[in-house]
Tab-separated table of C-alpha atoms in Angstrom:
chain	number	residue	atom	x	y	z
H	1	MET	CA	16.038	4.194	35.873
H	2	THR	CA	15.155	6.649	38.633
H	3	TYR	CA	17.315	9.660	39.355
H	4	ASN	CA	18.409	8.122	42.653
H	5	GLU	CA	19.491	4.971	40.801
H	6	PHE	CA	21.375	7.131	38.332
H	7	LYS	CA	23.155	8.965	41.158
H	8	THR	CA	24.252	5.705	42.801
H	9	LYS	CA	26.209	4.954	39.625
H	10	GLN	CA	28.134	8.222	39.854
H	11	LYS	CA	31.645	8.599	41.170
H	12	SER	CA	33.337	11.823	42.192
H	13	LEU	CA	36.625	13.509	41.335
H	14	ARG	CA	37.952	16.102	43.741
H	15	LEU	CA	39.198	19.202	41.922
H	16	PRO	CA	40.490	22.453	43.475
H	17	GLU	CA	37.110	24.156	42.933
H	18	GLY	CA	34.966	21.233	44.100
H	19	GLN	CA	33.639	17.775	43.249
H	20	LEU	CA	33.007	16.653	39.675
H	21	ALA	CA	30.438	13.848	39.407
H	22	TYR	CA	30.674	11.300	36.605
H	23	ILE	CA	29.719	7.802	35.539
H	24	ASP	CA	32.426	5.425	34.329
H	25	GLU	CA	31.074	2.058	33.237
H	26	GLY	CA	32.126	-0.713	30.896
H	27	GLN	CA	35.266	-1.989	29.251
H	28	GLY	CA	36.694	-1.342	25.829
H	29	GLU	CA	36.978	1.709	23.618
H	30	PRO	CA	36.185	4.838	25.646
H	31	ILE	CA	33.417	7.247	24.715
H	32	MET	CA	32.366	10.388	26.565
H	33	LEU	CA	28.757	11.580	26.534
H	34	LEU	CA	28.580	15.308	27.260
H	35	HIS	CA	25.395	17.189	28.168
H	36	GLY	CA	24.529	20.877	27.772
H	37	VAL	CA	22.308	23.512	29.425
H	38	PRO	CA	20.242	23.083	31.614
H	39	THR	CA	20.651	19.310	31.664
H	40	SER	CA	23.191	16.844	33.114
H	41	GLY	CA	24.426	13.330	32.465
H	42	TRP	CA	20.829	12.236	33.155
H	43	LEU	CA	20.152	13.197	29.533
H	44	TYR	CA	22.007	10.023	28.451
H	45	ARG	CA	20.352	7.517	30.815
H	46	HIS	CA	18.756	5.643	27.862
H	47	ILE	CA	22.012	5.595	25.899
H	48	PHE	CA	24.987	4.819	28.129
H	49	PRO	CA	23.810	1.406	29.472
H	50	VAL	CA	23.307	0.132	25.906
H	51	LEU	CA	26.715	1.383	24.777
H	52	VAL	CA	28.240	-0.418	27.758
H	53	LYS	CA	26.524	-3.641	26.635
H	54	LYS	CA	27.952	-3.088	23.157
H	55	GLY	CA	31.465	-3.167	24.577
H	56	TYR	CA	32.366	0.456	25.234
H	57	ARG	CA	33.775	2.151	28.292
H	58	VAL	CA	31.357	5.045	28.751
H	59	ILE	CA	32.123	8.219	30.717
H	60	VAL	CA	29.201	10.545	31.485
H	61	PRO	CA	30.184	13.688	33.434
H	62	ASP	CA	28.042	16.302	35.118
H	63	MET	CA	29.743	19.619	34.450
H	64	PHE	CA	30.319	22.148	37.236
H	65	GLY	CA	27.043	23.915	37.964
H	66	PHE	CA	24.926	21.003	36.717
H	67	GLY	CA	23.577	17.696	38.003
H	68	SER	CA	25.424	16.195	40.959
H	69	SER	CA	28.623	18.202	40.485
H	70	ASP	CA	29.445	21.149	42.694
H	71	SER	CA	28.297	24.656	41.849
H	72	PRO	CA	31.052	26.859	43.300
H	73	LYS	CA	30.842	30.615	43.644
H	74	GLY	CA	32.596	32.720	41.036
H	75	TYR	CA	31.235	33.833	37.683
H	76	ASP	CA	34.324	32.986	35.632
H	77	LYS	CA	34.493	29.449	37.046
H	78	TYR	CA	31.925	28.588	34.375
H	79	HIS	CA	33.936	29.954	31.484
H	80	GLU	CA	34.041	27.484	28.584
H	81	LYS	CA	37.808	27.123	28.870
H	82	HIS	CA	37.664	26.194	32.556
H	83	GLN	CA	34.940	23.644	31.943
H	84	ALA	CA	37.069	22.130	29.169
H	85	GLN	CA	40.094	21.910	31.449
H	86	ARG	CA	38.011	19.970	33.983
H	87	LEU	CA	37.102	17.416	31.335
H	88	LEU	CA	40.776	16.920	30.571
H	89	LYS	CA	41.523	16.510	34.268
H	90	LEU	CA	38.790	13.902	34.529
H	91	MET	CA	40.161	11.873	31.631
H	92	GLU	CA	43.683	12.201	32.976
H	93	HIS	CA	42.396	10.871	36.303
H	94	LEU	CA	40.803	7.925	34.459
H	95	LYS	CA	44.059	7.367	32.536
H	96	ILE	CA	42.303	7.791	29.186
H	97	ASP	CA	44.471	9.494	26.581
H	98	GLU	CA	42.102	9.342	23.605
H	99	TRP	CA	38.352	8.859	23.271
H	100	THR	CA	35.279	9.212	21.068
H	101	HIS	CA	33.321	12.296	22.072
H	102	MET	CA	29.517	12.701	21.888
H	103	PHE	CA	28.225	16.156	22.750
H	104	HIS	CA	25.020	18.194	22.803
H	105	ASP	CA	23.884	21.802	23.198
H	106	ALA	CA	26.385	23.892	25.240
H	107	GLY	CA	28.577	20.797	25.368
H	108	GLY	CA	29.819	22.086	22.033
H	109	LEU	CA	31.377	25.118	23.704
H	110	TRP	CA	33.280	22.957	26.197
H	111	THR	CA	34.284	20.559	23.418
H	112	TRP	CA	35.685	23.199	21.058
H	113	GLU	CA	37.652	24.733	23.936
H	114	LEU	CA	39.010	21.297	24.840
H	115	LEU	CA	40.106	20.780	21.252
H	116	LYS	CA	41.942	24.106	21.349
H	117	ILE	CA	43.923	22.876	24.341
H	118	GLN	CA	44.488	19.233	23.415
H	119	PRO	CA	43.208	18.371	19.914
H	120	GLN	CA	44.780	14.923	19.888
H	121	ALA	CA	42.688	13.809	22.884
H	122	ILE	CA	39.508	13.274	20.891
H	123	LYS	CA	39.524	10.473	18.340
H	124	GLN	CA	36.068	10.965	16.785
H	125	LEU	CA	33.266	13.518	17.100
H	126	ILE	CA	29.594	12.589	17.513
H	127	ILE	CA	27.714	15.862	17.072
H	128	LEU	CA	24.149	16.076	18.440
H	129	ASN	CA	22.290	19.404	18.113
H	130	THR	CA	25.126	21.410	19.566
H	131	ILE	CA	26.543	24.931	19.442
H	132	ILE	CA	28.962	25.360	16.566
H	133	LEU	CA	28.540	28.591	14.586
H	134	LYS	CA	26.550	31.747	15.210
H	135	SER	CA	24.433	31.170	12.105
H	136	GLY	CA	22.795	28.126	13.691
H	137	PHE	CA	22.432	29.505	17.215
H	138	THR	CA	19.012	30.841	18.222
H	139	PRO	CA	18.865	30.791	22.054
H	140	PRO	CA	15.533	31.317	23.812
H	141	MET	CA	16.986	34.040	26.041
H	142	ARG	CA	19.735	36.661	25.716
H	143	PHE	CA	20.401	38.533	28.954
H	144	GLY	CA	23.296	40.387	30.532
H	145	ASN	CA	25.187	39.827	33.773
H	146	ASN	CA	22.724	41.676	35.990
H	147	PHE	CA	19.990	41.384	38.607
H	148	VAL	CA	17.224	40.773	36.071
H	149	THR	CA	19.015	37.729	34.682
H	150	LYS	CA	19.760	36.423	38.173
H	151	PHE	CA	16.092	36.719	39.037
H	152	MET	CA	14.950	34.971	35.863
H	153	ILE	CA	17.367	32.078	36.337
H	154	SER	CA	16.543	31.802	40.050
H	155	LEU	CA	12.981	30.861	39.098
H	156	TYR	CA	14.332	27.428	38.128
H	157	SER	CA	15.216	26.778	41.782
H	158	TYR	CA	11.647	27.132	43.104
H	159	ARG	CA	9.285	24.190	42.711
H	160	LEU	CA	6.255	26.131	41.442
H	161	THR	CA	8.075	28.188	38.818
H	162	ASN	CA	10.438	25.304	37.981
H	163	GLY	CA	7.493	23.182	36.946
H	164	MET	CA	6.206	25.829	34.566
H	165	LEU	CA	9.639	26.535	33.082
H	166	MET	CA	10.479	22.881	32.559
H	167	LYS	CA	7.108	22.273	30.954
H	168	GLY	CA	7.865	25.070	28.512
H	169	LEU	CA	11.390	23.761	27.895
H	170	PHE	CA	10.215	20.298	26.933
H	171	LYS	CA	7.268	21.628	24.948
H	172	SER	CA	9.698	23.527	22.737
H	173	GLY	CA	12.420	20.849	22.871
H	174	LEU	CA	10.432	17.707	22.023
H	175	LEU	CA	8.109	16.880	19.143
H	176	HIS	CA	6.010	14.862	21.587
H	177	ASN	CA	6.512	15.190	25.318
H	178	ASN	CA	6.167	11.611	26.551
H	179	LEU	CA	8.443	12.085	29.559
H	180	SER	CA	7.264	10.402	32.740
H	181	LYS	CA	7.190	12.053	36.134
H	182	ALA	CA	10.402	10.172	37.021
H	183	ASP	CA	12.072	11.384	33.805
H	184	ILE	CA	11.251	15.013	34.562
H	185	GLU	CA	12.273	14.652	38.199
H	186	GLY	CA	15.800	13.840	37.070
H	187	TYR	CA	15.998	17.165	35.274
H	188	LYS	CA	14.252	19.188	37.972
H	189	THR	CA	16.058	17.898	41.074
H	190	PRO	CA	19.488	19.524	40.517
H	191	LEU	CA	17.861	22.853	39.633
H	192	LEU	CA	15.702	22.756	42.756
H	193	LYS	CA	18.905	22.194	44.732
H	194	GLY	CA	20.323	25.425	43.358
H	195	LYS	CA	22.429	24.124	40.476
H	196	ILE	CA	21.820	27.213	38.360
H	197	LYS	CA	25.204	29.018	38.269
H	198	GLY	CA	26.342	27.294	35.086
H	199	MET	CA	23.058	28.126	33.421
H	200	TYR	CA	23.312	31.729	34.596
H	201	TYR	CA	26.760	32.099	33.015
H	202	PHE	CA	25.474	30.642	29.754
H	203	PHE	CA	22.438	32.904	29.420
H	204	SER	CA	24.124	36.050	30.754
H	205	LYS	CA	27.297	35.859	28.682
H	206	THR	CA	27.590	33.101	26.115
H	207	CYS	CA	24.191	33.730	24.531
H	208	HIS	CA	25.080	37.237	23.389
H	209	ASN	CA	28.857	36.813	23.148
H	210	LEU	CA	29.267	33.479	21.405
H	211	PRO	CA	32.899	32.454	20.833
H	212	ASN	CA	33.886	32.217	17.176
H	213	TYR	CA	35.103	28.727	16.306
H	214	SER	CA	35.216	29.193	12.527
H	215	ALA	CA	39.028	29.276	12.515
H	216	LEU	CA	39.329	26.216	14.760
H	217	LEU	CA	37.121	23.842	12.779
H	218	PRO	CA	39.308	23.475	9.646
H	219	THR	CA	42.293	22.562	11.835
H	220	LEU	CA	40.524	19.521	13.274
H	221	LYS	CA	41.225	16.134	11.715
H	222	GLN	CA	38.774	13.939	13.623
H	223	PRO	CA	36.165	11.972	11.656
H	224	ALA	CA	32.742	13.384	12.546
H	225	LEU	CA	29.206	12.019	12.681
H	226	VAL	CA	26.260	14.444	12.810
H	227	ILE	CA	22.884	13.392	14.226
H	228	TRP	CA	20.582	16.409	14.322
H	229	GLY	CA	16.929	16.862	15.214
H	230	LYS	CA	15.807	18.903	12.224
H	231	HIS	CA	12.927	20.634	14.027
H	232	ASP	CA	15.128	22.126	16.757
H	233	GLU	CA	14.008	25.666	17.625
H	234	PHE	CA	17.249	26.534	19.487
H	235	LEU	CA	19.978	25.089	17.292
H	236	LYS	CA	19.503	24.874	13.539
H	237	TRP	CA	21.568	22.692	11.228
H	238	GLU	CA	20.684	23.992	7.759
H	239	PRO	CA	22.041	27.578	8.079
H	240	GLN	CA	25.481	26.244	9.006
H	241	GLU	CA	25.475	22.869	7.266
H	242	ASP	CA	27.635	23.648	4.232
H	243	THR	CA	30.214	25.591	6.234
H	244	ILE	CA	30.582	22.876	8.874
H	245	LYS	CA	30.647	19.972	6.416
H	246	HIS	CA	33.406	21.716	4.468
H	247	ALA	CA	35.419	22.780	7.538
H	248	LEU	CA	35.283	19.370	9.245
H	249	GLN	CA	35.316	17.431	5.956
H	250	ILE	CA	32.218	15.491	6.929
H	251	LYS	CA	30.962	12.979	4.394
H	252	ASN	CA	27.300	13.229	3.381
H	253	GLU	CA	26.759	9.647	4.575
H	254	ASN	CA	27.728	10.772	8.082
H	255	VAL	CA	25.109	13.533	8.333
H	256	HIS	CA	21.706	12.464	9.620
H	257	SER	CA	18.964	15.086	9.859
H	258	ILE	CA	16.222	13.240	11.724
H	259	GLU	CA	12.647	13.703	12.898
H	260	GLY	CA	13.141	15.331	16.274
H	261	LYS	CA	13.626	18.611	18.036
H	262	HIS	CA	16.330	19.532	20.541
H	263	PHE	CA	16.391	16.658	23.038
H	264	ILE	CA	16.935	13.818	20.591
H	265	GLN	CA	18.427	11.665	23.376
H	266	GLU	CA	14.852	11.465	24.679
H	267	GLU	CA	13.194	11.065	21.282
H	268	VAL	CA	15.419	8.655	19.356
H	269	PRO	CA	18.023	7.104	21.727
H	270	GLU	CA	18.040	3.818	19.784
H	271	LYS	CA	18.874	5.632	16.551
H	272	ILE	CA	21.710	7.559	18.194
H	273	ILE	CA	23.149	4.308	19.568
H	274	LYS	CA	22.867	2.481	16.244
H	275	LEU	CA	24.398	5.260	14.155
H	276	THR	CA	27.182	5.863	16.684
H	277	HIS	CA	28.102	2.189	16.881
H	278	GLN	CA	28.114	1.814	13.087
H	279	PHE	CA	30.233	4.937	12.669
H	280	ILE	CA	32.840	3.853	15.224
H	281	GLN	CA	33.073	0.370	13.760
H	282	LYS	CA	33.777	1.794	10.295
H	283	GLN	CA	36.710	3.953	11.420
């Protein structure tokens, strides 16, 4: 799938702050696939078509500031709570009251905020190398809301520096970088079009002021499946494993620490699909 082919599948929801792009394909039990930083729904291009064939209705949004969605002005527009509210508006628009929720990286922030607002909306959690507790969070950059950070993030929007930065990102995020030119183009294109505001908010605020979700987790009743690339340099499972398993009451059989780094959707998409399908069918 090329990035242009991916974009032709996307629809758009008009919100007060701008357009939210998303894919909605298939029939059956709904499942949302949520990206993180600095990616987009493109991250799931190997996964969502197979889940559709397996009989699911799959929703893949691009969050504000990422992918094909708008990147409006205003620092606080990218606050985790506002991003969560947009997801709820999207599902309300699609007339979906309850769904299985797969999430990755900063998608954890938007997911935990969503669960604060409407915990009954999510039926099951599929956790992929995501932000949960401070003990497992080791971001590559921690900057403030200032000119230096703006300059650093702006380098992603220029072709020469983008290429170098993305090469470094995938070198640290994949055990083996086998991405094709077309694969990488799907990640680079939104950034080269200036979709960097969401990333700027993340690195200038969230990275050194991570919300504390330790009180939220024990209140959640959703069954949870964990699929985690155990060689991730950004998000580590082991330092937070016992706390999370206890808080979310996750069974050992539903925790899978696998050979992979951060972008496991690129490394082991078939395994993610298989484990997710088996988990849902057992519930």
